[in-house]
PDB file of C-alpha atoms in Angstrom:
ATOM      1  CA  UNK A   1     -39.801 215.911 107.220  1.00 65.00           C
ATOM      2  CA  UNK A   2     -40.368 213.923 110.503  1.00 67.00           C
ATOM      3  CA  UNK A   3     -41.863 210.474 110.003  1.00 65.00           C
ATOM      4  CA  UNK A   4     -44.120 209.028 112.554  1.00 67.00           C
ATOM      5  CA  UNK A   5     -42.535 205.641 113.276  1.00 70.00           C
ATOM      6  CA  UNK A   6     -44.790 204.381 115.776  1.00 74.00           C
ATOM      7  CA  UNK A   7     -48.167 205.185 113.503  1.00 74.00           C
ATOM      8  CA  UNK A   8     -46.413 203.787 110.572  1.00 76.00           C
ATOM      9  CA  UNK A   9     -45.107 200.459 112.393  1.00 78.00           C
ATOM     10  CA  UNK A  10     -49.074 198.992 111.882  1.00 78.00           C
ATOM     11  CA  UNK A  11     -48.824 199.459 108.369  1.00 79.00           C
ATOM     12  CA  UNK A  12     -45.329 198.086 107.930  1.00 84.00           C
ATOM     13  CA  UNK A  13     -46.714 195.174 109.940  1.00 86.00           C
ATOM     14  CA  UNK A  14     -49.675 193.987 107.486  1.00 86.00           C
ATOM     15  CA  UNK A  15     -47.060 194.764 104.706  1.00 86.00           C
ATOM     16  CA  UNK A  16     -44.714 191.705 105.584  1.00 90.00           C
ATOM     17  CA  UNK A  17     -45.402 188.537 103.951  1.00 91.00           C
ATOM     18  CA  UNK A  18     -44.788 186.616 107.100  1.00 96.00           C
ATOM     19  CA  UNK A  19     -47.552 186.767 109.444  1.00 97.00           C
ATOM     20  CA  UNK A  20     -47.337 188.457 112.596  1.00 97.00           C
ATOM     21  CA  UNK A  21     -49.399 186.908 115.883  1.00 97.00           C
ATOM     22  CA  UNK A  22     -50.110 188.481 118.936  1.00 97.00           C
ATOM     23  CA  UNK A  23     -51.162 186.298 121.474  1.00 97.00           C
ATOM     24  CA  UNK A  24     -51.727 186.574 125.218  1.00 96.00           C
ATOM     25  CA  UNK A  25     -51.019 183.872 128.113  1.00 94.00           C
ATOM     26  CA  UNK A  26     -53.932 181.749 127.622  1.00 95.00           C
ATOM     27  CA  UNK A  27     -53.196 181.491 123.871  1.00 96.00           C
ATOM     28  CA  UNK A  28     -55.534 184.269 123.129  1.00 98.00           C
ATOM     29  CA  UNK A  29     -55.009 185.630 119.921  1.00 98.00           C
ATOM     30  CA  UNK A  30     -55.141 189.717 119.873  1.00 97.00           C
ATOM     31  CA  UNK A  31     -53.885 190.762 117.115  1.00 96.00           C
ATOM     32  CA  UNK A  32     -52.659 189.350 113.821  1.00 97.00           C
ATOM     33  CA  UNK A  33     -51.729 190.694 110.315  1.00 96.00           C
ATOM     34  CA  UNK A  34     -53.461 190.868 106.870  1.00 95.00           C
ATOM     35  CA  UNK A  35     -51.052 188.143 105.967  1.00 96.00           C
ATOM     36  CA  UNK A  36     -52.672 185.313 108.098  1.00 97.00           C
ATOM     37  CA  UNK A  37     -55.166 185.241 105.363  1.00 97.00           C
ATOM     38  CA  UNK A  38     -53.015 183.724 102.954  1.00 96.00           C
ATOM     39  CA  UNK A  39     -51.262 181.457 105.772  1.00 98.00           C
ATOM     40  CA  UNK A  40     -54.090 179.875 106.997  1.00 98.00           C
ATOM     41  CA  UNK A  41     -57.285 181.160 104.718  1.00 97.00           C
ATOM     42  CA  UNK A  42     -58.943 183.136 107.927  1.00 98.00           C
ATOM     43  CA  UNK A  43     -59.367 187.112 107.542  1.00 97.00           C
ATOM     44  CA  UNK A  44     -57.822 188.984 110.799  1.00 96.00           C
ATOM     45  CA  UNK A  45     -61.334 189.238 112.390  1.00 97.00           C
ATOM     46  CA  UNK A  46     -61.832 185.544 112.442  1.00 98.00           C
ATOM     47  CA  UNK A  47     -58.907 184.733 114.274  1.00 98.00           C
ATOM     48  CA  UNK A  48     -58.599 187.310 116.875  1.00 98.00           C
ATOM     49  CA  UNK A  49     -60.601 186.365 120.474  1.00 97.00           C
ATOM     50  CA  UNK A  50     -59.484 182.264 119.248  1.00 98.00           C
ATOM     51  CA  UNK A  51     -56.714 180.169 120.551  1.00 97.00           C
ATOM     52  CA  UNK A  52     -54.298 179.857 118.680  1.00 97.00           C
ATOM     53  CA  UNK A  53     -54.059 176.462 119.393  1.00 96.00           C
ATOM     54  CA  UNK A  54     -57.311 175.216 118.243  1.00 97.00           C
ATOM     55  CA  UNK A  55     -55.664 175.779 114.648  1.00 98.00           C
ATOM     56  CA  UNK A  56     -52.716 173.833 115.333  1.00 97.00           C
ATOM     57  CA  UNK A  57     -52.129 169.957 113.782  1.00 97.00           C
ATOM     58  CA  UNK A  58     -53.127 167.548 116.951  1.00 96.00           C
ATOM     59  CA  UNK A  59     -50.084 165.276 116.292  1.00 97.00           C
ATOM     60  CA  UNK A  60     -47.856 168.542 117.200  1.00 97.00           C
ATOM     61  CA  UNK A  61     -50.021 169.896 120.368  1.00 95.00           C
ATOM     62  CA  UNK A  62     -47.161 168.742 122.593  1.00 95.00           C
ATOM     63  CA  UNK A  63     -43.971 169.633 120.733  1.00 95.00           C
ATOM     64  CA  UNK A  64     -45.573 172.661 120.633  1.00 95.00           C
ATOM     65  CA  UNK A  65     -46.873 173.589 124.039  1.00 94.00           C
ATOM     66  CA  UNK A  66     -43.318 172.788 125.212  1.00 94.00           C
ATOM     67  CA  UNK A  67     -42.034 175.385 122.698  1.00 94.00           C
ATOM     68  CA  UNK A  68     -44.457 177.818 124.221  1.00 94.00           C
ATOM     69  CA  UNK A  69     -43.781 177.005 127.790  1.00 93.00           C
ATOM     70  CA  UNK A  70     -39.842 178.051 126.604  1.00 93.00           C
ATOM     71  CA  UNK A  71     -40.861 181.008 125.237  1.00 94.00           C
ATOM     72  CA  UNK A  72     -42.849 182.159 128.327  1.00 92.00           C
ATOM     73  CA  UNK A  73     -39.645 181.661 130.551  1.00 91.00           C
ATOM     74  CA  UNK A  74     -37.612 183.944 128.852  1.00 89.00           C
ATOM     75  CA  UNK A  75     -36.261 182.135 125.661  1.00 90.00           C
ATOM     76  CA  UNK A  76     -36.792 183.505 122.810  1.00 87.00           C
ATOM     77  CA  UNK A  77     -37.440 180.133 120.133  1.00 89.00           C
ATOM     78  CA  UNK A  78     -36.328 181.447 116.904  1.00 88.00           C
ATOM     79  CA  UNK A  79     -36.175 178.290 114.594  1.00 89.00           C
ATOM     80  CA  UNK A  80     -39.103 176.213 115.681  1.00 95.00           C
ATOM     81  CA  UNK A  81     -41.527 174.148 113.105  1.00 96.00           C
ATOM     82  CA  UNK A  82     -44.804 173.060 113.270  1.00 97.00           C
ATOM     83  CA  UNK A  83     -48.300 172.478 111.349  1.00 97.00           C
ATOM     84  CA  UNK A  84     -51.062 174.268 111.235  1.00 98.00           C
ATOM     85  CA  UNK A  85     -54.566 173.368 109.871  1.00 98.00           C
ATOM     86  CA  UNK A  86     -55.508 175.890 106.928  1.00 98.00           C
ATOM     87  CA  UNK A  87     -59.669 177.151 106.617  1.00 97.00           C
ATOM     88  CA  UNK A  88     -60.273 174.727 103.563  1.00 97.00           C
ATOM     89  CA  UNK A  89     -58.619 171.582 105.951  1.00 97.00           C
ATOM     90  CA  UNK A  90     -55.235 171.620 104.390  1.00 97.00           C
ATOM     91  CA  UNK A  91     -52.013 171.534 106.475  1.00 97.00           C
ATOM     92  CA  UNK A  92     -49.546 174.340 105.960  1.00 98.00           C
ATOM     93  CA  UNK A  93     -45.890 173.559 107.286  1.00 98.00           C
ATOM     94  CA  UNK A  94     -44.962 176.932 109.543  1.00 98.00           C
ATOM     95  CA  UNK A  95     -40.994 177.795 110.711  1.00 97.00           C
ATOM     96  CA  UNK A  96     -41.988 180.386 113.504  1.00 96.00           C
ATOM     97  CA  UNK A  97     -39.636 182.933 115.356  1.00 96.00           C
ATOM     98  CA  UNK A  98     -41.503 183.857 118.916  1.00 96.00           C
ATOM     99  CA  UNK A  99     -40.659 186.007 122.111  1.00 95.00           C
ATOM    100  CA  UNK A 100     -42.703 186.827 125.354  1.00 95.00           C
ATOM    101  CA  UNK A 101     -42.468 190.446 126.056  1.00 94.00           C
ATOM    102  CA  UNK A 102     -42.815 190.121 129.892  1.00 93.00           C
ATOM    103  CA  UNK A 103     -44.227 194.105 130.221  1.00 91.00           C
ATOM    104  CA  UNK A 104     -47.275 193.461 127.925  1.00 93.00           C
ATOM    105  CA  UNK A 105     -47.888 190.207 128.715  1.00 93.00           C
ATOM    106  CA  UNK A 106     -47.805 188.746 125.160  1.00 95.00           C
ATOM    107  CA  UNK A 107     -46.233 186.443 123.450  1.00 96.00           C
ATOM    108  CA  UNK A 108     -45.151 187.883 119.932  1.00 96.00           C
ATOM    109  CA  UNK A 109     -44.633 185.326 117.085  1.00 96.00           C
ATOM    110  CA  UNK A 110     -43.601 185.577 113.074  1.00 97.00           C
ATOM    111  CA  UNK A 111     -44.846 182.843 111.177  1.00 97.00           C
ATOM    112  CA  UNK A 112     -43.638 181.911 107.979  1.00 97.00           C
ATOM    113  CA  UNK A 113     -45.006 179.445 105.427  1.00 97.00           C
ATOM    114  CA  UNK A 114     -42.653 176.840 104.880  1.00 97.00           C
ATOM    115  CA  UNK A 115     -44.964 174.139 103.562  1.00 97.00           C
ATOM    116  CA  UNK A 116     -43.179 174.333  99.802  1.00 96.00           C
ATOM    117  CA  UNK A 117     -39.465 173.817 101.330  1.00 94.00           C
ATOM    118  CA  UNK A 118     -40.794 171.272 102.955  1.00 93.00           C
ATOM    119  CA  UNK A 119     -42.085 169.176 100.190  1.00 93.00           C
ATOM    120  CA  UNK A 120     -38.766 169.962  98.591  1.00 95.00           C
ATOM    121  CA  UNK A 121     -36.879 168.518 101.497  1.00 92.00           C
ATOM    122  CA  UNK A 122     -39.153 165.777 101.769  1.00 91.00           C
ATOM    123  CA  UNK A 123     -38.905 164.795  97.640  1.00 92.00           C
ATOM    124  CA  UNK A 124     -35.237 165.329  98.270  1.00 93.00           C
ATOM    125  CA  UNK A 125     -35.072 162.476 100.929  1.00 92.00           C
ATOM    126  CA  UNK A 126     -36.882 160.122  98.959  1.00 92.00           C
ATOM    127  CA  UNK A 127     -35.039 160.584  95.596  1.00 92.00           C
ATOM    128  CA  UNK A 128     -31.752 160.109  98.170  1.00 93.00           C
ATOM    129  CA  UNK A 129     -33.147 156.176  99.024  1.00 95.00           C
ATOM    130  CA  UNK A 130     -34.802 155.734  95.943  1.00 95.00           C
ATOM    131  CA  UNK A 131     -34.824 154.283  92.382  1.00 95.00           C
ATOM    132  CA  UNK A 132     -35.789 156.677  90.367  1.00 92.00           C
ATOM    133  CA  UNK A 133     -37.185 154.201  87.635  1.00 95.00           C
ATOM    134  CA  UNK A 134     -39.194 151.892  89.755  1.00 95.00           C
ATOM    135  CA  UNK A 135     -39.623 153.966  92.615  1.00 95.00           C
ATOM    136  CA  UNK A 136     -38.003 150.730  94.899  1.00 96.00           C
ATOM    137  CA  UNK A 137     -35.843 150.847  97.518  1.00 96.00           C
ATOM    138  CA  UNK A 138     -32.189 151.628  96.135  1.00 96.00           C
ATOM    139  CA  UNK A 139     -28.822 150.064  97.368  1.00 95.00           C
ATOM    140  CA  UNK A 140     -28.587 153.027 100.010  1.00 94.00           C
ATOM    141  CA  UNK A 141     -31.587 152.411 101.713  1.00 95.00           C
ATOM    142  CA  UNK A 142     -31.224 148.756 100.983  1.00 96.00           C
ATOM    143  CA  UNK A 143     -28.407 148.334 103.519  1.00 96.00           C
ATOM    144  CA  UNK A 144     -29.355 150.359 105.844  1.00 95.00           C
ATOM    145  CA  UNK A 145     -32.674 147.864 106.083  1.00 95.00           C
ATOM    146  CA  UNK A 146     -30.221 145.268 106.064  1.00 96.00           C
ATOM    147  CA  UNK A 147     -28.200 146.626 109.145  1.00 96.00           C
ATOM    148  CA  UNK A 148     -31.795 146.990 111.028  1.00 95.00           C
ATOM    149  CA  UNK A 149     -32.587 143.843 110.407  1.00 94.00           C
ATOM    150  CA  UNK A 150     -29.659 141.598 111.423  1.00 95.00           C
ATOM    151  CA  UNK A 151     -29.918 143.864 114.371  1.00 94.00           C
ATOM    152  CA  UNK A 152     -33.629 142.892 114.963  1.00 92.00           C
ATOM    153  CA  UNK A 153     -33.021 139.692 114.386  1.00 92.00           C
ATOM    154  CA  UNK A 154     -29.924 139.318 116.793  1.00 92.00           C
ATOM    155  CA  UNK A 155     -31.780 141.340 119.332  1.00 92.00           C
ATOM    156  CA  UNK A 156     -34.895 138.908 119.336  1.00 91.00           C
ATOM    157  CA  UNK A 157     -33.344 135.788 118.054  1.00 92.00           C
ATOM    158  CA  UNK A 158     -35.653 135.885 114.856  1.00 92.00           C
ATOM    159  CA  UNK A 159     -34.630 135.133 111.423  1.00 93.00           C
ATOM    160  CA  UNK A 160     -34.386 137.210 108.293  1.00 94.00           C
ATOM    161  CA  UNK A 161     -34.085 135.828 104.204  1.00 95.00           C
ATOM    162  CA  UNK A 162     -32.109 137.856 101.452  1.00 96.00           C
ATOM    163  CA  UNK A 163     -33.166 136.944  98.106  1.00 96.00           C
ATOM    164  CA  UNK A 164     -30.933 137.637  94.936  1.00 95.00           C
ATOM    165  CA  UNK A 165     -32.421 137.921  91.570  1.00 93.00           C
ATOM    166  CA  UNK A 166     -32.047 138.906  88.150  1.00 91.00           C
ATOM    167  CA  UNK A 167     -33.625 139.223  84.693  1.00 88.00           C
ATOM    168  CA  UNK A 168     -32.521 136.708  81.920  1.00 85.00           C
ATOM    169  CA  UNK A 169     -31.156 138.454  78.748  1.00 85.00           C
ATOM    170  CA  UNK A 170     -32.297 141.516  80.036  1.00 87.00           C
ATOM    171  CA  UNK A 171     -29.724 143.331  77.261  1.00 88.00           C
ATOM    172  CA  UNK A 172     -31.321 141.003  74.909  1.00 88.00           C
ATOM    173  CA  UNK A 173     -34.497 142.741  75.345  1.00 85.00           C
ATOM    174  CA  UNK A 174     -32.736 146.197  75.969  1.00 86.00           C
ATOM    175  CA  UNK A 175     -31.650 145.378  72.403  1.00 85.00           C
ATOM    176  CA  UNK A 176     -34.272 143.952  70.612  1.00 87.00           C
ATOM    177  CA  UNK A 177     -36.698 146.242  71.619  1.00 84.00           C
ATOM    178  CA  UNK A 178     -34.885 149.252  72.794  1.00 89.00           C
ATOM    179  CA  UNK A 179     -34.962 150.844  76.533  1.00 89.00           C
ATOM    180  CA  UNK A 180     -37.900 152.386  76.523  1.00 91.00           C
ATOM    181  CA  UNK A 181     -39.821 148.986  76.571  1.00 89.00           C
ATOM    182  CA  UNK A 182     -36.755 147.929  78.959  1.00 90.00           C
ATOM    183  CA  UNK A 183     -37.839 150.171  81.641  1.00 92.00           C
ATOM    184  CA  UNK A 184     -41.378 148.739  81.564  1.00 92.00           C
ATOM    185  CA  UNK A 185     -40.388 145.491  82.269  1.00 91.00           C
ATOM    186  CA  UNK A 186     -38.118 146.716  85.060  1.00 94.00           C
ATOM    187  CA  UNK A 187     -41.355 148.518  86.132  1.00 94.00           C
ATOM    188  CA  UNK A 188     -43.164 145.391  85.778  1.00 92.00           C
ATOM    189  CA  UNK A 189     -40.604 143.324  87.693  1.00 94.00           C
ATOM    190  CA  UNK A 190     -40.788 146.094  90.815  1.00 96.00           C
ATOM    191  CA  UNK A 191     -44.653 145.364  91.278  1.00 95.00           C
ATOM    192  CA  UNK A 192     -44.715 141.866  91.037  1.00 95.00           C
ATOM    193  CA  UNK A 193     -42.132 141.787  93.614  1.00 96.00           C
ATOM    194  CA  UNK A 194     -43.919 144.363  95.857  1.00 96.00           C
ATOM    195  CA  UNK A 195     -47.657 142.120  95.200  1.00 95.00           C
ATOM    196  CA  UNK A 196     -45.473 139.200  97.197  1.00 94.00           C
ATOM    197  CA  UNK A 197     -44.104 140.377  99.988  1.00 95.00           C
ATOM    198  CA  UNK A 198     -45.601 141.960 103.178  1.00 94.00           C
ATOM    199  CA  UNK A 199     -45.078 145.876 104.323  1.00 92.00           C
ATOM    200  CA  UNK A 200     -42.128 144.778 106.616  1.00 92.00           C
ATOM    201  CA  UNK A 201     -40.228 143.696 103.914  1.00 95.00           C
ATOM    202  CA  UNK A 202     -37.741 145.529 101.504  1.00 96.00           C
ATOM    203  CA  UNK A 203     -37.675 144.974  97.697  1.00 97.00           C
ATOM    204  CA  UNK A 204     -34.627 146.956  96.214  1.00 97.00           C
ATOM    205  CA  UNK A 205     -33.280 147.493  93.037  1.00 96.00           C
ATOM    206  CA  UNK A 206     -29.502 147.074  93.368  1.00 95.00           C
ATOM    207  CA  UNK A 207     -28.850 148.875  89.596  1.00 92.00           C
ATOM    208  CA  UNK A 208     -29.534 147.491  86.190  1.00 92.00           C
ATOM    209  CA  UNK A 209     -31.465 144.339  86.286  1.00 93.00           C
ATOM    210  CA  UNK A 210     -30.920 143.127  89.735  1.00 95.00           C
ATOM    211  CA  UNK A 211     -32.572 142.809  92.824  1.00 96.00           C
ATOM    212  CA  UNK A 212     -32.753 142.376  96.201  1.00 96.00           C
ATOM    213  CA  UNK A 213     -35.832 140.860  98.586  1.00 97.00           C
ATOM    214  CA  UNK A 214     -35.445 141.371 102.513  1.00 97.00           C
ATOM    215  CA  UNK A 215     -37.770 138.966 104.173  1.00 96.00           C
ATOM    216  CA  UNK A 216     -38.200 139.535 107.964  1.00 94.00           C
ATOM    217  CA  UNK A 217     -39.481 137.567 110.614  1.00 91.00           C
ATOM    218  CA  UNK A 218     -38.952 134.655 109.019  1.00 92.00           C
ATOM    219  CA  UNK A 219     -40.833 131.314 111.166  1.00 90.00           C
ATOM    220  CA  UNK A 220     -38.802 128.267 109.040  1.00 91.00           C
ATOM    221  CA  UNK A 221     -37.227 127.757 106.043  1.00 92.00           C
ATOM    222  CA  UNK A 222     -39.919 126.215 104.396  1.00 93.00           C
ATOM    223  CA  UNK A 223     -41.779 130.030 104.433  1.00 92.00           C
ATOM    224  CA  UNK A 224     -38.385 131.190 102.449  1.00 94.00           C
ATOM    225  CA  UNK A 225     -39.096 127.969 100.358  1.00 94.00           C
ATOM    226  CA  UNK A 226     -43.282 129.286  99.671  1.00 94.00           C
ATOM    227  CA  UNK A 227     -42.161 132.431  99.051  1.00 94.00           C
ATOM    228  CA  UNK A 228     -39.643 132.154  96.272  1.00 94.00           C
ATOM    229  CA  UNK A 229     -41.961 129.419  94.494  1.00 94.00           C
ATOM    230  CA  UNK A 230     -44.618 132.179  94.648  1.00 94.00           C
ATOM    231  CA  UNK A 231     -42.065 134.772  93.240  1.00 94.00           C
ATOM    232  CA  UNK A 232     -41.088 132.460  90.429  1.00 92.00           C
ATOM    233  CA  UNK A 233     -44.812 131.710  89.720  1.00 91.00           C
ATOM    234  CA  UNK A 234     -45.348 135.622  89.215  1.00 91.00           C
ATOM    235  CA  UNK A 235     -42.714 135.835  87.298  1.00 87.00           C
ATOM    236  CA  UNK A 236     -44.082 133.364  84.647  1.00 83.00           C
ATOM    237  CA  UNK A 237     -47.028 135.475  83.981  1.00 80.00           C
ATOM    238  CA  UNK A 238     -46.312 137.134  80.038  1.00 71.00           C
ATOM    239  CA  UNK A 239     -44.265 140.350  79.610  1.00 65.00           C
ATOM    240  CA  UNK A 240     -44.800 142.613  76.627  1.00 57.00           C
ATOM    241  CA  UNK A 241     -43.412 142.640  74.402  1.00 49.00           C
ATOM    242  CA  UNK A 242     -41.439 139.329  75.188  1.00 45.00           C
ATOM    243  CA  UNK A 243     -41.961 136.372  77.960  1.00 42.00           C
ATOM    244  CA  UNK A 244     -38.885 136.476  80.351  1.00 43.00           C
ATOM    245  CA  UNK A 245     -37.214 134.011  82.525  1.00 41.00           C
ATOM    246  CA  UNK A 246     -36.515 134.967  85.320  1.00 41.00           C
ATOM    247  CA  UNK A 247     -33.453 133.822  87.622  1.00 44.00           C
ATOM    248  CA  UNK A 248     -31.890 133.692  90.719  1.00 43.00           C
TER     249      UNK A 248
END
């Protein structure tokens, strides 16, 4: 029996998971599959006669008309990524493979929602320059703060601080009252730290109960001076279960 490839291509199409876009020079869209529904919350109908750029995030308008402007002369773009803007005003991460077919006068793109691998990429990187506990800098990301700011500092003849500290007895307390209540002072620690220094600065947890402060910018010595008195006086405030000292 002789199948009808050409009537059953339609079908095939609205069948993929990935959505399939059919758009003309002036970003027209003409056709696009039952899929697009679940991509970006519009039924077919309510797409097609739009531009397809009116859904696309603002912040990647450019990036992307340049990726169009490739495709239009001939190359094919087969791994670019970009954001859309879904119905209900979410933003949906898209990995697109597109081609202009020179005869029809289209440009034919499949768009695949890529929004989860994303986020997994993204959690990824931060759990990479992390601590996992207090969710501070870690030693990784630490230096590499470090390096950028000697580099700053050298490159506009400004000056930088690096404060050491650590817990007293923090195994005392570890095992007195066990880790559990160990990790909430640690906790503690990491957002009294963060409450005293400005967004340009790093705090860091360097591993067990030590840390780092990178203060940048710095105008004299005397500001170092302020700011460790005001760490110190932060530090005084009560910890539960236990007061600590706190040293460095």
């Amino acid at each position: 029996m002789a199948v009808d490839l050409q009537a059953l291509c339609p079908k095939l199409i609205h069948l993929m998971l990935d959505t399939v876009f059919v758009v003309d020079k002036d970003n027209q869209i003409i056709f696009v599959s039952d899929a697009c529904e679940s991509l970006l919350g519009y039924l077919p109908h309510e797409l097609i006669g739009t531009l397809i750029t009116h859904y696309m995030h603002p912040d990647d308008l450019a990036a992307t008309r340049d990726s169009i402007v490739r495709v239009m002369d001939g190359k094919p773009h087969v791994d670019f990524r970009n954001r859309y803007i879904r119905k209900d005003g979410a933003i949906v991460h898209i990995l697109w493979s597109a081609r202009w077919y020179e005869d029809e006068g289209v440009r034919v793109g499949v768009a695949r929602n890529v929004t989860a691998l994303m986020q997994a990429e993204e959690g990824l990187r931060y759990l990479a320059h992390h601590d996992s506990l207090t969710k501070l800098t870690n030693r990784a990301l630490f230096y590499d703060r470090l390096a950028l700011g000697l580099s700053t500092a050298h490159r506009y003849q400004s000056n930088l601080a690096l404060l050491f500290l650590d817990l007293n007895d923090f195994k005392g307390i570890n095992d007195v009252y066990g880790h559990a209540v160990g990790d909430r002072v640690l906790c503690t620690v990491a957002r009294r730290l963060e409450g005293c220094v400005r967004e340009t600065d790093t705090v860091a947890r360097m591993g067990g109960d030590e840390f780092t402060v990178l203060l940048t910018d710095i105008k004299s010595a005397h500001a170092v001076t302020e700011k460790v008195e005001q760490i110190l006086t932060v530090m005084k405030a009560g910890f539960e279960p236990a007061t600590l000292g706190f040293g460095g």
